Amino acid sequence: LYKMNELSYISDDEYNDAISKVDKGLKFSKGDVSSKKNDNNYSYHTDALLNEVINDISDSKGISKEFATNYIEMAGLTIYSTQNKDIQKSIENEFSKGTYNIPSKLNPSTHTQAAMVVIDHKTGEVRGCVGGIGEKTPRCFNRAIQATRQTGSSSKPIAVLLPAIDKKLITSSSIYKDEKAVFDDGTEEGYSPDNYNNYLGNITIRRAVESSQNIPFVKIMEQITPKTSINYMKKLGISTLTDIDNNINLALGGLDTGISPLELAAAYATIANDGKYIEPTFYTKVENRLAKTVVKSTQSNQKVFSKEVAFIVKSLLTEPVVGKNGTATYCKIKDIDVAAKTGTTNDEFDRWLCGFTPYYTAVTWFGFDKNETIEFNRKNPSGLIWSNVMKNIHNGLEAQKFEKPYRVESAQICTRSGLLADVSCTENYTEYYLKGTVPKKTCVNHEAIIVDTPITREDGFEQ
């Protein structure tokens, strides 16, 4: 106390008051030193919060993580969480359903697992988080933040669509030929991906997104290059990419180590937040017993792309939900716009549903900890979890649509040719364009133009 007063950490009055209390005698109660640490079984969200607070206190105070952990457990701190108890409860209730607990055929003592993250994309604050199926134990492995998994097609929007649209290499009406193809990946045999669905021939980007056709996305990756894609993904908060990922199969989520649900959710939240990335957080601040702030959450943020680019990607990602061939039609929410993308890896080891509304961004992963084919009645379990949770937490919220920026242009496009629809064209769609990329030519008798690589010109968009 004397040294604290000498160094002006406490005033003379505080010093004298403390000394008088010491002189009167301090009362102690006998504690149980044999009790285990961390015996409180908090929610997965609170577990993630504690990890984040421990790291931040360790970094800001220059102390070890072990010391920071002891400090948090004994100092009587008040931690302000970003958790929304209703959202957290909704996720937990969905994860408790027995239908998602499927025993492994390879190891009957284990079962399927899952993870889900819900973010308020306007603030980057995580509102709900669950990192496993089954009975939770204190501070256990949290798959929502600690597991990195192969993403499959769920990474197409951030690895392919965003870079290509932002650089004006494609529009949503660009035509690509969806057919069996072999791509140069540096190996002798080449890279020959298959479609999850049938090959469709000449299709627009919008149609490719709708049913998640693979070939057009690999062709686009050839244009933008994997290096450019990686640069964008890193700006979106993806921290687990390696040199091995600098490969054309990055287009379809063929990754070296994979991506965590939290980082994938933050990347999708950037689209929902009009192109601004905000680092996700589980708390806002920590106070001591005197209500003085010990540490605050400091979230990195940056503008990665324009709100115009974000809107066009949002528009494309509504197609899996509203399109007649959509892979996520069960995710519709009445009177609220929904953007979503499914993901399935080889042999159906991993299933994903990533998406957002004007209110929240959410990502769900489902699979086995050790790779094993998922058998779930020909349905996407991640999609069902996502849909049930998001419909529940949006119940009672006002109708909301994605807002189109005034600098985005629109035009009626022939879906067969990707050109401007003429008066007799019945097979068309309203497309949205960055300024200067609306096609100049007009469809004549729906004649599709066979093209693999569109070219961007200063005076407009040419096939």
XYZ file of C-alpha atoms in Angstrom, residues 1 18 21-33 74 289:
17
model
C 0.000 0.000 0.000
C -6.907 0.945 3.395
C -9.013 -1.498 7.425
C -5.803 -3.509 7.707
C -5.295 -2.324 11.292
C -8.778 -3.497 12.216
C -7.890 -6.969 10.967
C -8.709 -8.836 7.752
C -11.236 -11.645 7.891
C -10.515 -14.760 5.832
C -12.692 -17.758 5.098
C -11.236 -21.173 4.499
C -11.250 -22.095 0.799
C -11.147 -25.470 -0.894
C -7.705 -25.564 -2.475
C -9.547 -14.394 -8.917
C -14.125 -4.120 -8.876
